[in-house]
PDB file of N, CA, C and O in Angstrom:
ATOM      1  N   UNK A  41     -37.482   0.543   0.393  1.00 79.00           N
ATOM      2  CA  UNK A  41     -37.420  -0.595  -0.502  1.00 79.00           C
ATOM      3  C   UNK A  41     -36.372  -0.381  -1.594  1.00 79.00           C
ATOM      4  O   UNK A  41     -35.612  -1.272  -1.973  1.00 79.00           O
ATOM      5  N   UNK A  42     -36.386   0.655  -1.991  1.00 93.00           N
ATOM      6  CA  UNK A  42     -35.532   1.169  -3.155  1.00 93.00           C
ATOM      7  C   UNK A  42     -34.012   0.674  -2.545  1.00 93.00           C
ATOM      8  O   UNK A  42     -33.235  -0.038  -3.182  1.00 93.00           O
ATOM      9  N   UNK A  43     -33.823   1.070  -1.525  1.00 93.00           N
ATOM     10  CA  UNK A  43     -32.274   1.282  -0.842  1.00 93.00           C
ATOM     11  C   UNK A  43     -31.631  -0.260  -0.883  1.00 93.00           C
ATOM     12  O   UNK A  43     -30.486  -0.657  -1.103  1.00 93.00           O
ATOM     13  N   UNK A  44     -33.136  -1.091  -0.511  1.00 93.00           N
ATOM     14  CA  UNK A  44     -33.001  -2.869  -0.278  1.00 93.00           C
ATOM     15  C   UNK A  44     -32.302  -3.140  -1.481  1.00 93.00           C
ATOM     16  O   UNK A  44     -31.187  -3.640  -1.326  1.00 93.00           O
ATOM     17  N   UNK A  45     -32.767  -2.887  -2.900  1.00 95.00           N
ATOM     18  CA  UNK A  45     -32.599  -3.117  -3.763  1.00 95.00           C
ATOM     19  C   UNK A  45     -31.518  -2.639  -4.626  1.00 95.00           C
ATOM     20  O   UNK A  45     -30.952  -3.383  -5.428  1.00 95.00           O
ATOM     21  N   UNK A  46     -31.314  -1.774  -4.517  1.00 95.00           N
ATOM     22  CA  UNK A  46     -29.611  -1.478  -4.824  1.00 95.00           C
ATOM     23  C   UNK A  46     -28.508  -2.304  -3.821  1.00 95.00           C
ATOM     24  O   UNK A  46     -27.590  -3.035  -4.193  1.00 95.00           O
ATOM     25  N   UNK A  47     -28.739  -2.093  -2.990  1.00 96.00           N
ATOM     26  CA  UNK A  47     -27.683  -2.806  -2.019  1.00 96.00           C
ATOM     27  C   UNK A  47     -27.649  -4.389  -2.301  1.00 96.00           C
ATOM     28  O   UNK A  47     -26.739  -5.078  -1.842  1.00 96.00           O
ATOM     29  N   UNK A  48     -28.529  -4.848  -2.961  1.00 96.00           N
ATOM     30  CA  UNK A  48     -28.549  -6.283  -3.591  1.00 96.00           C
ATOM     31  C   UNK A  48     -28.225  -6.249  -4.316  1.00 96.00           C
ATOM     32  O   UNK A  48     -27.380  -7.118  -4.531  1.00 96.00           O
ATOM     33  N   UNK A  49     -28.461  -5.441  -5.242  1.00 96.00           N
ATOM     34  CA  UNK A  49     -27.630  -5.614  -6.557  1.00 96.00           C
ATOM     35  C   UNK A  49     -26.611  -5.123  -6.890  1.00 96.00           C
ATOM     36  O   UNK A  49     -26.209  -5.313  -8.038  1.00 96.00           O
ATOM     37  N   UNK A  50     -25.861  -4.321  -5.958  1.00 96.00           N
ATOM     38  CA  UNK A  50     -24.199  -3.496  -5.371  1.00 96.00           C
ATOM     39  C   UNK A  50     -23.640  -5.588  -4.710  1.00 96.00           C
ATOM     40  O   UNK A  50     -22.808  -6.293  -5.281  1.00 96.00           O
ATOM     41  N   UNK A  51     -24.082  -5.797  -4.031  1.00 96.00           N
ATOM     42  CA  UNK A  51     -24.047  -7.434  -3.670  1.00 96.00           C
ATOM     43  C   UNK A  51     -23.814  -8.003  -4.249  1.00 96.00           C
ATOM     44  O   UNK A  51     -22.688  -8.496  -4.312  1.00 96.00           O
ATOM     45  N   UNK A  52     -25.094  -8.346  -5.270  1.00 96.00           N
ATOM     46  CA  UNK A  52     -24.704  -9.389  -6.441  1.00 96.00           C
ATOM     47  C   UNK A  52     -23.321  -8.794  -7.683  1.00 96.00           C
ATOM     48  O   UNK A  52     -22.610  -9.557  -8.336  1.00 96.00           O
ATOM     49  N   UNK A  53     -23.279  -7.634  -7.706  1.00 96.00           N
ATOM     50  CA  UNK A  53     -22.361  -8.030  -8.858  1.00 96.00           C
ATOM     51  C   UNK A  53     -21.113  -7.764  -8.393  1.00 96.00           C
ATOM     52  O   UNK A  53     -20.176  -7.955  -9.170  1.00 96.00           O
ATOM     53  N   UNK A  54     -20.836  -7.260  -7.003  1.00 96.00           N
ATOM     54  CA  UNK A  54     -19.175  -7.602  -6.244  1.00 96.00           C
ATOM     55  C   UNK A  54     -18.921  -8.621  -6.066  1.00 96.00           C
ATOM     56  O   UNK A  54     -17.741  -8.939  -5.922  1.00 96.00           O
ATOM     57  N   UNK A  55     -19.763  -9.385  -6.016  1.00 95.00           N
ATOM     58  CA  UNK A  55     -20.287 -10.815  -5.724  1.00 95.00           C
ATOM     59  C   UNK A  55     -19.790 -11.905  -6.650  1.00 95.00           C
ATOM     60  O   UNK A  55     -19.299 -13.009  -6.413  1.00 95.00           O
ATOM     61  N   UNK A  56     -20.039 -11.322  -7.672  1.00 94.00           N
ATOM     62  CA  UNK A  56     -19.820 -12.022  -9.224  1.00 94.00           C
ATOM     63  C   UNK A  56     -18.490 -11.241  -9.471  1.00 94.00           C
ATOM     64  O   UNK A  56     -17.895 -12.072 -10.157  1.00 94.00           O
ATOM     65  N   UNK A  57     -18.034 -10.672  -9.409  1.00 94.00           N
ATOM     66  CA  UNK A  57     -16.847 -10.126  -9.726  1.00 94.00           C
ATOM     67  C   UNK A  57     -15.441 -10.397  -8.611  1.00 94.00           C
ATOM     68  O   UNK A  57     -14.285  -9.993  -8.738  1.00 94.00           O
ATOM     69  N   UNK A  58     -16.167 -11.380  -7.319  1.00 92.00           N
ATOM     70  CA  UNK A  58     -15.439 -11.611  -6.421  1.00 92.00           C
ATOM     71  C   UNK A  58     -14.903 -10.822  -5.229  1.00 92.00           C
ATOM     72  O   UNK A  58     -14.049 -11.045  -4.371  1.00 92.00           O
ATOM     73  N   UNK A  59     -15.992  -9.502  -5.592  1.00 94.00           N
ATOM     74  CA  UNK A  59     -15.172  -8.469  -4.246  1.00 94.00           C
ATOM     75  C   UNK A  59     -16.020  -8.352  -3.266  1.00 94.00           C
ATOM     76  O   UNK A  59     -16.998  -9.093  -3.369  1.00 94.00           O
ATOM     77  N   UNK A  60     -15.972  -7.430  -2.014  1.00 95.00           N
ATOM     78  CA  UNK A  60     -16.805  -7.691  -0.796  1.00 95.00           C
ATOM     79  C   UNK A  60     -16.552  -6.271  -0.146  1.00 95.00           C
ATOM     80  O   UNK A  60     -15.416  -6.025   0.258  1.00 95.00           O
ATOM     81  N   UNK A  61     -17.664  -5.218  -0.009  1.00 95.00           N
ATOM     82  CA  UNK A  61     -17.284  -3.875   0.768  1.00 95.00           C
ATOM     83  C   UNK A  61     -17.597  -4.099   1.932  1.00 95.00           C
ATOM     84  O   UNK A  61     -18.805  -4.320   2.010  1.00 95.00           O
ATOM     85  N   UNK A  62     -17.103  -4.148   2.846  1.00 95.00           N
ATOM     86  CA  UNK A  62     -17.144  -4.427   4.311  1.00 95.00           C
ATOM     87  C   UNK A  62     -17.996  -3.347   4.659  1.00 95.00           C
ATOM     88  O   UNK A  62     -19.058  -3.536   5.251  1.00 95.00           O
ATOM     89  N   UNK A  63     -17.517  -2.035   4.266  1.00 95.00           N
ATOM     90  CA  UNK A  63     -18.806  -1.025   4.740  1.00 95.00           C
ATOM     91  C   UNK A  63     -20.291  -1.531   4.750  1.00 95.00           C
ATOM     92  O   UNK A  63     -21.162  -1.830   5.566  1.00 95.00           O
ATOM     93  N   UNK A  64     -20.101  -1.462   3.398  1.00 95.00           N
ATOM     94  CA  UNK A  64     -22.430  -2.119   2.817  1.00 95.00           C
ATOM     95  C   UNK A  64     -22.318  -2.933   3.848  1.00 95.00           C
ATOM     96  O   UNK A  64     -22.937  -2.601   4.859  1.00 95.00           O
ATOM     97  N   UNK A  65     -21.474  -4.264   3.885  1.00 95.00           N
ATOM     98  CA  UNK A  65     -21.838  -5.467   4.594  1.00 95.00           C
ATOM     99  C   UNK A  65     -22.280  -5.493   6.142  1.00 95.00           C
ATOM    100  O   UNK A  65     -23.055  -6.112   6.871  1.00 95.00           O
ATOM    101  N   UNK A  66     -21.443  -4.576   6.206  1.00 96.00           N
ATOM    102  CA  UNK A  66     -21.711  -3.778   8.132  1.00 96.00           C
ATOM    103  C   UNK A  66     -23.050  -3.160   8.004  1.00 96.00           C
ATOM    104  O   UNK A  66     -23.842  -3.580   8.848  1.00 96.00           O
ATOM    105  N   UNK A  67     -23.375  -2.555   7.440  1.00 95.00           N
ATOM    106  CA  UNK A  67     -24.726  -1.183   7.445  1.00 95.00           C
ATOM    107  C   UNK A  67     -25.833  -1.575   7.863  1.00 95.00           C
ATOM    108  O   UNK A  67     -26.636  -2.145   7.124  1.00 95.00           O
ATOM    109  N   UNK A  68     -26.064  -1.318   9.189  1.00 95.00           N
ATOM    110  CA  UNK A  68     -27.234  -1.990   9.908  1.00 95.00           C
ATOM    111  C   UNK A  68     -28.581  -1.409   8.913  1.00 95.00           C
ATOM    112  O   UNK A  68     -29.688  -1.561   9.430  1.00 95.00           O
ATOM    113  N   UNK A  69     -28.547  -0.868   7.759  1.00 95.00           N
ATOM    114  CA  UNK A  69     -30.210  -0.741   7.022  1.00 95.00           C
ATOM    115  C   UNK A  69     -30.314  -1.664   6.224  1.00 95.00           C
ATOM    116  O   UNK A  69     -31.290  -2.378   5.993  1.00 95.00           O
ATOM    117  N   UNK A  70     -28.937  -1.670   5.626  1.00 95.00           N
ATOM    118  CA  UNK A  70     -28.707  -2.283   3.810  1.00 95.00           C
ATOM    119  C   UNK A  70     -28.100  -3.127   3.981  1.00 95.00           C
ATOM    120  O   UNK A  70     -28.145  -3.803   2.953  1.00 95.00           O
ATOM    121  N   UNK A  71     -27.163  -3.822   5.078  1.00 95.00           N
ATOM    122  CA  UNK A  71     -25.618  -5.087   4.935  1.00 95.00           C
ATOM    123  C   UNK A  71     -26.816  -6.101   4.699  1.00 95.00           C
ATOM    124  O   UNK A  71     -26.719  -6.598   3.577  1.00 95.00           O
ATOM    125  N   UNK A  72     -27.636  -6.445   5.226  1.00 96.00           N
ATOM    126  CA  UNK A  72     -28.373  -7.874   5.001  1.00 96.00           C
ATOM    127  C   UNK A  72     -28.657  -7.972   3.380  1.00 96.00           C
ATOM    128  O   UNK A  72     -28.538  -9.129   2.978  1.00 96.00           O
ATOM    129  N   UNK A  73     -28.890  -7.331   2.697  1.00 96.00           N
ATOM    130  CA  UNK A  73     -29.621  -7.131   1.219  1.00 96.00           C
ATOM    131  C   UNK A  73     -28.372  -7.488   0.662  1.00 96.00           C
ATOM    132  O   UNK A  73     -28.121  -8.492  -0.005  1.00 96.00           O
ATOM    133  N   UNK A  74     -27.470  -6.403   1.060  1.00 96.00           N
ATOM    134  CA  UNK A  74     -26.082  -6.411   0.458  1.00 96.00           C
ATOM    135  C   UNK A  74     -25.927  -7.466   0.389  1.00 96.00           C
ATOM    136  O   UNK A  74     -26.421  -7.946  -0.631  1.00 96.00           O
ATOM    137  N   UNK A  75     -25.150  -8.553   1.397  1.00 97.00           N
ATOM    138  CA  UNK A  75     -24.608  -9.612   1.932  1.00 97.00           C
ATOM    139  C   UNK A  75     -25.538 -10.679   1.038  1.00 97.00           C
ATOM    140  O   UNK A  75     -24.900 -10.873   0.003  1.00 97.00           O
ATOM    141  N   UNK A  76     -26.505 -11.281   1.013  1.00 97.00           N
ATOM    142  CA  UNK A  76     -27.947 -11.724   0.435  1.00 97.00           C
ATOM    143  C   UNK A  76     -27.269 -11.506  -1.402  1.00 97.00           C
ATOM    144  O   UNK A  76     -26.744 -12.478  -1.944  1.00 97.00           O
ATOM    145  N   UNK A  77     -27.378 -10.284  -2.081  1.00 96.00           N
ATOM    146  CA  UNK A  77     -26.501 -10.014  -3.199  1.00 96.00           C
ATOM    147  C   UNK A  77     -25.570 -10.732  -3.200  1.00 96.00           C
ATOM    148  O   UNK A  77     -25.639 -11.669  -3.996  1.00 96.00           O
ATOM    149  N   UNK A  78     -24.232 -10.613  -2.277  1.00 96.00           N
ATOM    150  CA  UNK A  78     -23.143 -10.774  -2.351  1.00 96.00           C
ATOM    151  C   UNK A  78     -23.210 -12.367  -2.894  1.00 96.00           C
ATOM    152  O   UNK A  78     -22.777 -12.867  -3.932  1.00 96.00           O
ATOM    153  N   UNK A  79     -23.925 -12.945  -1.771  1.00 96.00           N
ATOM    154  CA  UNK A  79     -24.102 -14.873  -1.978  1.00 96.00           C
ATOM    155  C   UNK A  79     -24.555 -15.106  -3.433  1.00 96.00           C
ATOM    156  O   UNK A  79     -23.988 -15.772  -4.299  1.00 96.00           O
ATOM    157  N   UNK A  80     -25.799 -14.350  -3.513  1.00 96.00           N
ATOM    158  CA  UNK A  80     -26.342 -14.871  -5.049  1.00 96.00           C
ATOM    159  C   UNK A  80     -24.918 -14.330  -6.374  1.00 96.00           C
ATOM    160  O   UNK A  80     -24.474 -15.149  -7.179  1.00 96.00           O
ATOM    161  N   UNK A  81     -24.611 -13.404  -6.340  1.00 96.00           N
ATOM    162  CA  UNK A  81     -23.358 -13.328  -7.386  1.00 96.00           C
ATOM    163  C   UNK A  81     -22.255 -14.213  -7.298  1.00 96.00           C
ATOM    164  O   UNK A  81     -21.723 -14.673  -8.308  1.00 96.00           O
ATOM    165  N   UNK A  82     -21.873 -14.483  -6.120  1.00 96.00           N
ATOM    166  CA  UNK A  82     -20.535 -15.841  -6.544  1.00 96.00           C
ATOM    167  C   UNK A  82     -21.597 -16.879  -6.438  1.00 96.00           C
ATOM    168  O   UNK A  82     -20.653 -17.479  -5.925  1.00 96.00           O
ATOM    169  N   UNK A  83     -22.488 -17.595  -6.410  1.00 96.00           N
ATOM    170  CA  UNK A  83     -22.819 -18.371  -6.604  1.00 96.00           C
ATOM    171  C   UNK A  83     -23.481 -18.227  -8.365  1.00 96.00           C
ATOM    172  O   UNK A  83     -23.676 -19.296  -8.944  1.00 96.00           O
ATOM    173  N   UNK A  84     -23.668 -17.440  -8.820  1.00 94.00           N
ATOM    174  CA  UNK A  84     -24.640 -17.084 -10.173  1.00 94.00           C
ATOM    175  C   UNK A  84     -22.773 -17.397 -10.839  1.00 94.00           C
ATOM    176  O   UNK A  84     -22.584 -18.235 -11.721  1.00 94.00           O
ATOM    177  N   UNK A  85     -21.748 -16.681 -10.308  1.00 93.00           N
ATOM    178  CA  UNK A  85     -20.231 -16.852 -10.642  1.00 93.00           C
ATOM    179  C   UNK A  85     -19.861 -18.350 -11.435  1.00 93.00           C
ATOM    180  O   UNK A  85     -19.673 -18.705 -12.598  1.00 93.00           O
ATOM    181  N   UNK A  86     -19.878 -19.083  -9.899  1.00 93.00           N
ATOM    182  CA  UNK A  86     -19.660 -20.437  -9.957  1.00 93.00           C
ATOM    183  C   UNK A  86     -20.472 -21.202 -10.872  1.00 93.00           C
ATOM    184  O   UNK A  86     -19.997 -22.294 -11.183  1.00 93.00           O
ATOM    185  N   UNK A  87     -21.859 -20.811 -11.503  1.00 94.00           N
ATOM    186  CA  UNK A  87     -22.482 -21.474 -12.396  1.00 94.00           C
ATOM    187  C   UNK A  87     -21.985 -21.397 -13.253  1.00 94.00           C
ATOM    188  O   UNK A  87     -21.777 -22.429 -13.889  1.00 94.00           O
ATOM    189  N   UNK A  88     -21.422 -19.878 -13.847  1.00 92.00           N
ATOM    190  CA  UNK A  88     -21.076 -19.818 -14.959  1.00 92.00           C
ATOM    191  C   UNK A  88     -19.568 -20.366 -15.157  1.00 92.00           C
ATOM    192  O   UNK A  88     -19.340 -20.844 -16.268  1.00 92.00           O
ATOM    193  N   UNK A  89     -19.170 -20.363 -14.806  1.00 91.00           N
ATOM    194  CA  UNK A  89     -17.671 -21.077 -14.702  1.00 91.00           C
ATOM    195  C   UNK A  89     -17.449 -22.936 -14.775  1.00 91.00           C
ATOM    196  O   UNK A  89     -16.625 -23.666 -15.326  1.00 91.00           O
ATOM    197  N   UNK A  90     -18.889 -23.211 -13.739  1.00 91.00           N
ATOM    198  CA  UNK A  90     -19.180 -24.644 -14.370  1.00 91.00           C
ATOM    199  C   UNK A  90     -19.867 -25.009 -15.629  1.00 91.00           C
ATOM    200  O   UNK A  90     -19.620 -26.072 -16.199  1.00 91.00           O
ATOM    201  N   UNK A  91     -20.819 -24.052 -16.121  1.00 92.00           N
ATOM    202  CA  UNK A  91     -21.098 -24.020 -17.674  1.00 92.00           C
ATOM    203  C   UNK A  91     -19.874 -24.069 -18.717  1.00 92.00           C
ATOM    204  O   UNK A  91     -19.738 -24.894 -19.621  1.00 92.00           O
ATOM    205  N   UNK A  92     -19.292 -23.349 -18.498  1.00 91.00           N
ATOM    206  CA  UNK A  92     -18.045 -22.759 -19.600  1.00 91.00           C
ATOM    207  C   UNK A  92     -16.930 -24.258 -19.199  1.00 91.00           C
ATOM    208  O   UNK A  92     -15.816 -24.300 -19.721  1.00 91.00           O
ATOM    209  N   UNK A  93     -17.179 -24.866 -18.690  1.00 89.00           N
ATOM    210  CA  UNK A  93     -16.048 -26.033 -18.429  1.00 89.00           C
ATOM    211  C   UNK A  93     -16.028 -26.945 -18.962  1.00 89.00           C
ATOM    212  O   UNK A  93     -15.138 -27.586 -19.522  1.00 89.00           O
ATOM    213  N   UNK A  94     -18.284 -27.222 -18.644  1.00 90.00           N
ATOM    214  CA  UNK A  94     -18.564 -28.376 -19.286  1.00 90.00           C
ATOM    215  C   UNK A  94     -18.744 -28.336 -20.548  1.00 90.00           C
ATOM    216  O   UNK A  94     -18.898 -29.466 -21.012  1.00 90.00           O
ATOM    217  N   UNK A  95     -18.810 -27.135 -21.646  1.00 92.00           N
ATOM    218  CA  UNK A  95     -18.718 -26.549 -22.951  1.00 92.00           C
ATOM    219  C   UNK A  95     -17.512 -26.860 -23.393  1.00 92.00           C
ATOM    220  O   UNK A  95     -17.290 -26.952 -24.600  1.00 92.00           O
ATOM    221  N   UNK A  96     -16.405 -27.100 -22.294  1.00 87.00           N
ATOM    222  CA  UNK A  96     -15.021 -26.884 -22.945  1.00 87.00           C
ATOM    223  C   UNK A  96     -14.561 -28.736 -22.930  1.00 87.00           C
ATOM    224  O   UNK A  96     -13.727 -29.215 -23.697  1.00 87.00           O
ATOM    225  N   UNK A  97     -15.303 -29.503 -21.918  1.00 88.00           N
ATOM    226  CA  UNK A  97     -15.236 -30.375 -21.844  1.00 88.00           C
ATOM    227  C   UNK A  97     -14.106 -30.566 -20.971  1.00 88.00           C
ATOM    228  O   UNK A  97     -13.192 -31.249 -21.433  1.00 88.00           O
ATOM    229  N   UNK A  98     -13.986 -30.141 -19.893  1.00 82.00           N
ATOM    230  CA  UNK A  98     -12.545 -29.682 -18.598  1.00 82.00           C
ATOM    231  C   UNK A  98     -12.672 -30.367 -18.184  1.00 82.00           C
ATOM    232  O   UNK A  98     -13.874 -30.486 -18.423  1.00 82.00           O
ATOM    233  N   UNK A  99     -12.411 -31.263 -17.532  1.00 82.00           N
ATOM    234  CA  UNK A  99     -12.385 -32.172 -15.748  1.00 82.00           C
ATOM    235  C   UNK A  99     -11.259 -32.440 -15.039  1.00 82.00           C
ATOM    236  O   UNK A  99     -10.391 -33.172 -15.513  1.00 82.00           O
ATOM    237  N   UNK A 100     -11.132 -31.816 -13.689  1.00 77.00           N
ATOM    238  CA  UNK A 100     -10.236 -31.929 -13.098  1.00 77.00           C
ATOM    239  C   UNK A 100      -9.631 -30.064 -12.872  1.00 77.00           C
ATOM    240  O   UNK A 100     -10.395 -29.117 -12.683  1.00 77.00           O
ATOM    241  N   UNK A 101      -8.432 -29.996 -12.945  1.00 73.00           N
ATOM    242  CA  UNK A 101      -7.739 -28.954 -12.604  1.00 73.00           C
ATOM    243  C   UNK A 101      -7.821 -27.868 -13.715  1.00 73.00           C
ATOM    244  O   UNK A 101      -8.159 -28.703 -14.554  1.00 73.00           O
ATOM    245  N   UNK A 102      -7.804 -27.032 -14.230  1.00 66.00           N
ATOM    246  CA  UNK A 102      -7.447 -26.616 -15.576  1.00 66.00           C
ATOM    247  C   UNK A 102      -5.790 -26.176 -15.375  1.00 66.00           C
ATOM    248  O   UNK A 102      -5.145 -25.756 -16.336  1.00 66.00           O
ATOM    249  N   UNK A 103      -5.161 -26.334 -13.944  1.00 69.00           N
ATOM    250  CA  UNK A 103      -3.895 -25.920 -13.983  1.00 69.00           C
ATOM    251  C   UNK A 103      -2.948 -27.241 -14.144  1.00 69.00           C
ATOM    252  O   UNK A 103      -1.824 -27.036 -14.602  1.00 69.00           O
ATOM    253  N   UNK A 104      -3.307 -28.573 -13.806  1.00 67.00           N
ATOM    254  CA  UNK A 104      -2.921 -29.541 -13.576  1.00 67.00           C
ATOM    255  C   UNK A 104      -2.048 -30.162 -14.801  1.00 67.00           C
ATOM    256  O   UNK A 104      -2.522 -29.825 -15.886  1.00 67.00           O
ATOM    257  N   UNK A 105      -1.045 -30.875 -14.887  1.00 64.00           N
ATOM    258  CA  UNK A 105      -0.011 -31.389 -16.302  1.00 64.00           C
ATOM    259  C   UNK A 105       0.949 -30.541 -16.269  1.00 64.00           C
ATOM    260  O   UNK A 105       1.098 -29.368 -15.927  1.00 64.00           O
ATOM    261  N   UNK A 106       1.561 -31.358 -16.688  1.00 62.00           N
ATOM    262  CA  UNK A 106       3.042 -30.402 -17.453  1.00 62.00           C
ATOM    263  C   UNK A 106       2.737 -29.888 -18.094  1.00 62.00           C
ATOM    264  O   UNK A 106       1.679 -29.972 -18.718  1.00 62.00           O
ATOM    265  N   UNK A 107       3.951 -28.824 -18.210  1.00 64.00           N
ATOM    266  CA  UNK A 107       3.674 -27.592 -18.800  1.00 64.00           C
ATOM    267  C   UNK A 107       4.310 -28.058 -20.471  1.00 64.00           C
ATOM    268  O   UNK A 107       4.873 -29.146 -20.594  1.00 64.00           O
ATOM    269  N   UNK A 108       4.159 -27.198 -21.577  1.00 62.00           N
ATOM    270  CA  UNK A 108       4.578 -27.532 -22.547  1.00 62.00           C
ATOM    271  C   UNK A 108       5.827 -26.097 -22.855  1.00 62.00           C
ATOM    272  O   UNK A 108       5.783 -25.024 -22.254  1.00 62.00           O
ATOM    273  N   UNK A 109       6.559 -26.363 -23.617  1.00 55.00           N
ATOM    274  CA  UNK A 109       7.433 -25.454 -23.740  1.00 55.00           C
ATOM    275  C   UNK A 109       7.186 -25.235 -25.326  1.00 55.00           C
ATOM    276  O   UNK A 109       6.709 -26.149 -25.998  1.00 55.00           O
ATOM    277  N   UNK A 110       7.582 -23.799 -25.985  1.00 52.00           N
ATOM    278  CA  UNK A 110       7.443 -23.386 -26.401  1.00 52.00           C
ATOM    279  C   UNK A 110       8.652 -23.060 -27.656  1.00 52.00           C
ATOM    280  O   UNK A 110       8.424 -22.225 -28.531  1.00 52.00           O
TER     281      UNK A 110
END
């Protein structure tokens, strides 16, 4: 159980940080937990990124417009 649980939470925060170890993800004990992690951190990601937008009051692109010069 212990092993389940690290490997979820090795998941969730590569996850949230956007990265992915193919090893864990393969590991016929731990890849499912892992993988399971992996989903819940970019998705826990993507919340926070839609929080911080609608705080900022964003819609649309944040890259989108001309650029301004300086």
């Amino acid at each position: 159980m212990d092993d389940a649980l690290v490997a979820y939470n090795a998941g969730r925060v590569d996850g949230a940080a956007g990265l992915r170890d193919p090893q864990i993800a393969e590991d016929p004990e731990v890849g499912a937990d892992y993988r399971v992690g992996l989903l819940d951190g970019r998705i826990a990601a993507f919340h926070h990124i839609a929080e911080i937008r609608r705080i900022l009051g964003v819609e649309g692109s944040l890259f989108d417009g001309p650029e301004e010069s300086a």
